[in-house]
mmCIF file of C-alpha atoms in Angstrom:
data_model
loop_
_atom_site.group_PDB
_atom_site.id
_atom_site.type_symbol
_atom_site.label_atom_id
_atom_site.label_comp_id
_atom_site.label_asym_id
_atom_site.label_seq_id
_atom_site.Cartn_x
_atom_site.Cartn_y
_atom_site.Cartn_z
ATOM 1 C CA UNK D 152 -290.483 -43.679 -32.499
ATOM 2 C CA UNK D 153 -292.814 -40.862 -32.585
ATOM 3 C CA UNK D 154 -296.279 -41.429 -31.299
ATOM 4 C CA UNK D 155 -299.070 -40.473 -33.571
ATOM 5 C CA UNK D 156 -301.973 -38.399 -32.087
ATOM 6 C CA UNK D 157 -305.479 -37.135 -33.031
ATOM 7 C CA UNK D 158 -306.739 -33.753 -31.668
ATOM 8 C CA UNK D 159 -310.444 -33.617 -32.234
ATOM 9 C CA UNK D 160 -313.505 -31.395 -31.059
ATOM 10 C CA UNK D 161 -311.197 -28.805 -29.081
ATOM 11 C CA UNK D 162 -312.659 -25.153 -28.877
ATOM 12 C CA UNK D 163 -310.728 -22.123 -27.328
ATOM 13 C CA UNK D 164 -310.846 -18.447 -27.369
ATOM 14 C CA UNK D 165 -309.284 -16.778 -29.328
ATOM 15 C CA UNK D 166 -306.178 -18.535 -30.639
ATOM 16 C CA UNK D 167 -304.846 -21.714 -31.385
ATOM 17 C CA UNK D 168 -307.270 -24.305 -29.973
ATOM 18 C CA UNK D 169 -304.759 -27.324 -29.896
ATOM 19 C CA UNK D 170 -301.381 -25.749 -30.063
ATOM 20 C CA UNK D 171 -300.377 -22.221 -29.004
ATOM 21 C CA UNK D 172 -296.522 -21.707 -29.439
ATOM 22 C CA UNK D 173 -295.779 -18.474 -27.547
ATOM 23 C CA UNK D 174 -293.373 -15.926 -28.618
ATOM 24 C CA UNK D 175 -289.709 -16.825 -28.588
ATOM 25 C CA UNK D 176 -290.463 -20.565 -28.012
ATOM 26 C CA UNK D 177 -289.630 -23.762 -29.877
ATOM 27 C CA UNK D 178 -291.639 -26.861 -30.449
ATOM 28 C CA UNK D 179 -290.597 -30.298 -31.682
ATOM 29 C CA UNK D 180 -292.142 -32.007 -34.681
ATOM 30 C CA UNK D 181 -295.713 -32.778 -34.608
ATOM 31 C CA UNK D 182 -297.277 -36.001 -35.960
ATOM 32 C CA UNK D 183 -301.094 -35.695 -35.561
ATOM 33 C CA UNK D 184 -304.422 -35.202 -37.286
ATOM 34 C CA UNK D 185 -306.376 -32.258 -36.465
ATOM 35 C CA UNK D 186 -310.061 -32.522 -36.789
ATOM 36 C CA UNK D 187 -313.161 -30.207 -35.709
ATOM 37 C CA UNK D 188 -311.030 -27.815 -33.599
ATOM 38 C CA UNK D 189 -311.726 -24.134 -33.416
ATOM 39 C CA UNK D 190 -310.541 -20.871 -32.132
ATOM 40 C CA UNK D 191 -313.764 -18.712 -31.525
ATOM 41 C CA UNK D 192 -314.394 -15.179 -30.387
ATOM 42 C CA UNK D 193 -317.225 -12.794 -29.934
ATOM 43 C CA UNK D 194 -315.135 -9.902 -28.700
ATOM 44 C CA UNK D 195 -311.649 -10.183 -30.215
ATOM 45 C CA UNK D 196 -309.798 -11.776 -33.181
ATOM 46 C CA UNK D 197 -309.390 -15.392 -33.733
ATOM 47 C CA UNK D 198 -306.314 -16.955 -35.025
ATOM 48 C CA UNK D 199 -305.231 -20.523 -35.937
ATOM 49 C CA UNK D 200 -308.269 -22.818 -35.568
ATOM 50 C CA UNK D 201 -305.764 -25.602 -34.739
ATOM 51 C CA UNK D 202 -302.277 -24.097 -34.362
ATOM 52 C CA UNK D 203 -301.021 -20.817 -33.460
ATOM 53 C CA UNK D 204 -297.272 -20.152 -34.008
ATOM 54 C CA UNK D 205 -296.403 -16.656 -32.588
ATOM 55 C CA UNK D 206 -293.542 -14.456 -33.815
ATOM 56 C CA UNK D 207 -289.829 -15.577 -33.461
ATOM 57 C CA UNK D 208 -291.109 -19.067 -32.408
ATOM 58 C CA UNK D 209 -290.331 -22.293 -34.104
ATOM 59 C CA UNK D 210 -292.294 -25.398 -34.914
ATOM 60 C CA UNK D 211 -290.510 -28.412 -36.364
ATOM 61 C CA UNK D 212 -292.093 -30.473 -39.252
ATOM 62 C CA UNK D 213 -295.766 -31.111 -39.007
ATOM 63 C CA UNK D 214 -297.142 -34.403 -40.399
ATOM 64 C CA UNK D 215 -301.019 -35.063 -40.324
ATOM 65 C CA UNK D 216 -304.262 -33.849 -41.834
ATOM 66 C CA UNK D 217 -306.200 -30.937 -40.876
ATOM 67 C CA UNK D 218 -310.074 -31.353 -41.347
ATOM 68 C CA UNK D 219 -312.876 -29.101 -40.541
ATOM 69 C CA UNK D 220 -310.777 -26.592 -38.274
ATOM 70 C CA UNK D 221 -312.126 -23.122 -38.042
ATOM 71 C CA UNK D 222 -311.318 -19.759 -36.729
ATOM 72 C CA UNK D 223 -314.366 -17.465 -36.287
ATOM 73 C CA UNK D 224 -314.972 -14.087 -34.809
ATOM 74 C CA UNK D 225 -318.147 -11.954 -34.849
ATOM 75 C CA UNK D 226 -316.137 -8.704 -34.131
ATOM 76 C CA UNK D 227 -312.556 -8.678 -35.335
ATOM 77 C CA UNK D 228 -310.143 -10.110 -37.798
ATOM 78 C CA UNK D 229 -309.859 -13.969 -38.380
ATOM 79 C CA UNK D 230 -306.687 -15.507 -39.661
ATOM 80 C CA UNK D 231 -305.805 -19.016 -40.388
ATOM 81 C CA UNK D 232 -308.535 -21.521 -40.253
ATOM 82 C CA UNK D 233 -306.212 -24.206 -39.424
ATOM 83 C CA UNK D 234 -302.709 -22.744 -39.040
ATOM 84 C CA UNK D 235 -301.633 -19.235 -37.876
ATOM 85 C CA UNK D 236 -298.020 -18.738 -38.489
ATOM 86 C CA UNK D 237 -295.993 -15.630 -37.764
ATOM 87 C CA UNK D 238 -292.799 -17.566 -36.817
ATOM 88 C CA UNK D 239 -291.074 -20.646 -38.466
ATOM 89 C CA UNK D 240 -292.605 -23.842 -39.325
ATOM 90 C CA UNK D 241 -290.373 -26.781 -40.863
ATOM 91 C CA UNK D 242 -292.069 -28.804 -43.706
ATOM 92 C CA UNK D 243 -295.817 -29.568 -43.665
ATOM 93 C CA UNK D 244 -297.098 -32.990 -45.000
ATOM 94 C CA UNK D 245 -300.857 -33.443 -45.100
ATOM 95 C CA UNK D 246 -304.037 -32.582 -46.475
ATOM 96 C CA UNK D 247 -306.363 -29.522 -45.596
ATOM 97 C CA UNK D 248 -310.014 -30.253 -46.091
ATOM 98 C CA UNK D 249 -312.937 -28.059 -45.172
ATOM 99 C CA UNK D 250 -311.133 -25.585 -43.062
ATOM 100 C CA UNK D 251 -312.411 -22.040 -42.563
ATOM 101 C CA UNK D 252 -311.742 -18.382 -41.556
ATOM 102 C CA UNK D 253 -314.887 -16.737 -40.947
ATOM 103 C CA UNK D 254 -315.514 -13.018 -40.007
ATOM 104 C CA UNK D 255 -318.974 -11.419 -39.441
ATOM 105 C CA UNK D 256 -317.932 -8.029 -37.838
ATOM 106 C CA UNK D 257 -318.019 -4.760 -39.496
ATOM 107 C CA UNK D 258 -314.383 -4.292 -39.692
ATOM 108 C CA UNK D 259 -313.579 -8.031 -39.738
ATOM 109 C CA UNK D 260 -311.537 -9.543 -42.292
ATOM 110 C CA UNK D 261 -310.467 -13.096 -42.975
ATOM 111 C CA UNK D 262 -307.193 -14.384 -44.292
ATOM 112 C CA UNK D 263 -306.174 -17.852 -45.164
ATOM 113 C CA UNK D 264 -308.840 -20.585 -44.962
ATOM 114 C CA UNK D 265 -306.538 -23.166 -44.208
ATOM 115 C CA UNK D 266 -303.207 -21.428 -43.730
ATOM 116 C CA UNK D 267 -301.860 -17.822 -42.865
ATOM 117 C CA UNK D 268 -298.183 -17.230 -43.175
ATOM 118 C CA UNK D 269 -297.512 -13.612 -41.930
ATOM 119 C CA UNK D 270 -294.746 -10.928 -42.526
ATOM 120 C CA UNK D 271 -291.374 -12.305 -42.070
ATOM 121 C CA UNK D 272 -292.583 -15.739 -41.346
ATOM 122 C CA UNK D 273 -291.298 -19.065 -42.933
ATOM 123 C CA UNK D 274 -292.880 -22.315 -43.928
ATOM 124 C CA UNK D 275 -290.629 -24.922 -45.433
ATOM 125 C CA UNK D 276 -292.108 -27.202 -48.148
ATOM 126 C CA UNK D 277 -295.939 -28.049 -48.020
ATOM 127 C CA UNK D 278 -296.954 -31.485 -49.542
ATOM 128 C CA UNK D 279 -300.802 -32.074 -49.533
ATOM 129 C CA UNK D 280 -304.033 -31.274 -51.078
ATOM 130 C CA UNK D 281 -306.073 -28.171 -50.333
ATOM 131 C CA UNK D 282 -309.895 -29.156 -50.647
ATOM 132 C CA UNK D 283 -313.101 -26.909 -49.792
ATOM 133 C CA UNK D 284 -311.170 -24.430 -47.530
ATOM 134 C CA UNK D 285 -312.579 -21.000 -47.270
ATOM 135 C CA UNK D 286 -312.142 -17.492 -45.995
ATOM 136 C CA UNK D 287 -315.192 -15.476 -45.520
ATOM 137 C CA UNK D 288 -315.982 -11.963 -44.364
ATOM 138 C CA UNK D 289 -319.559 -10.630 -44.515
ATOM 139 C CA UNK D 290 -318.415 -6.903 -44.282
ATOM 140 C CA UNK D 291 -314.733 -6.609 -44.920
ATOM 141 C CA UNK D 292 -311.924 -8.381 -47.130
ATOM 142 C CA UNK D 293 -311.559 -12.051 -47.538
ATOM 143 C CA UNK D 294 -308.271 -13.462 -48.996
ATOM 144 C CA UNK D 295 -306.581 -16.761 -49.576
ATOM 145 C CA UNK D 296 -309.380 -19.261 -49.667
ATOM 146 C CA UNK D 297 -306.526 -21.932 -49.006
ATOM 147 C CA UNK D 298 -303.254 -20.118 -48.196
ATOM 148 C CA UNK D 299 -302.636 -16.412 -47.467
ATOM 149 C CA UNK D 300 -298.983 -15.889 -47.655
ATOM 150 C CA UNK D 301 -297.064 -12.542 -46.701
ATOM 151 C CA UNK D 302 -293.847 -14.314 -45.739
ATOM 152 C CA UNK D 303 -291.787 -17.097 -47.361
ATOM 153 C CA UNK D 304 -293.068 -20.508 -48.283
ATOM 154 C CA UNK D 305 -290.826 -23.196 -50.038
ATOM 155 C CA UNK D 306 -292.276 -25.580 -52.602
ATOM 156 C CA UNK D 307 -295.960 -26.452 -52.603
ATOM 157 C CA UNK D 308 -296.870 -29.862 -54.075
ATOM 158 C CA UNK D 309 -300.557 -30.904 -54.054
ATOM 159 C CA UNK D 310 -303.984 -30.151 -55.775
ATOM 160 C CA UNK D 311 -306.032 -26.935 -54.802
ATOM 161 C CA UNK D 312 -309.748 -27.974 -55.384
ATOM 162 C CA UNK D 313 -312.637 -25.776 -54.656
ATOM 163 C CA UNK D 314 -311.160 -23.240 -52.204
ATOM 164 C CA UNK D 315 -312.650 -19.870 -51.870
ATOM 165 C CA UNK D 316 -312.547 -16.322 -50.643
ATOM 166 C CA UNK D 317 -315.640 -14.634 -50.239
ATOM 167 C CA UNK D 318 -316.831 -11.042 -49.253
ATOM 168 C CA UNK D 319 -317.982 -7.614 -50.617
ATOM 169 C CA UNK D 320 -314.312 -7.270 -51.585
ATOM 170 C CA UNK D 321 -312.767 -10.740 -51.959
ATOM 171 C CA UNK D 322 -309.607 -11.698 -53.546
ATOM 172 C CA UNK D 323 -307.379 -14.940 -53.792
#
């Protein structure tokens, strides 16, 4: 039987505060809640407040809630408040609540308040609610308050409530 975990109050610079899955690596299924974790930077980008899955890497199914996770940068891009995916992730089952991607630098954009799924990246089905997630940039683009997708995502089942993308030129 899989053991259930809770990852809480972990901060790192600049990518994937709890799980960093490096290029060309594979990971097993994840059964855990991710609460109050952050990827923060004052000199670089910040990707994946809880999970960072690099290109050509694979994570199995993810089961658990993502609550109050964030990616923050004062100088560069911020992508994926809870999950940054540039590889492959199986199915995701869980709620995404109060996650954020916040960029405050001049050329710093923010994509995917809860999930960023990059070019040629794949996520299976997503089952869960997206509530109060945000992508915010004070001086550049902000897109995808809940999900920013440039790759492939299977079916998404759940409610989207009060998610936002906010900047001088926001969309999504």
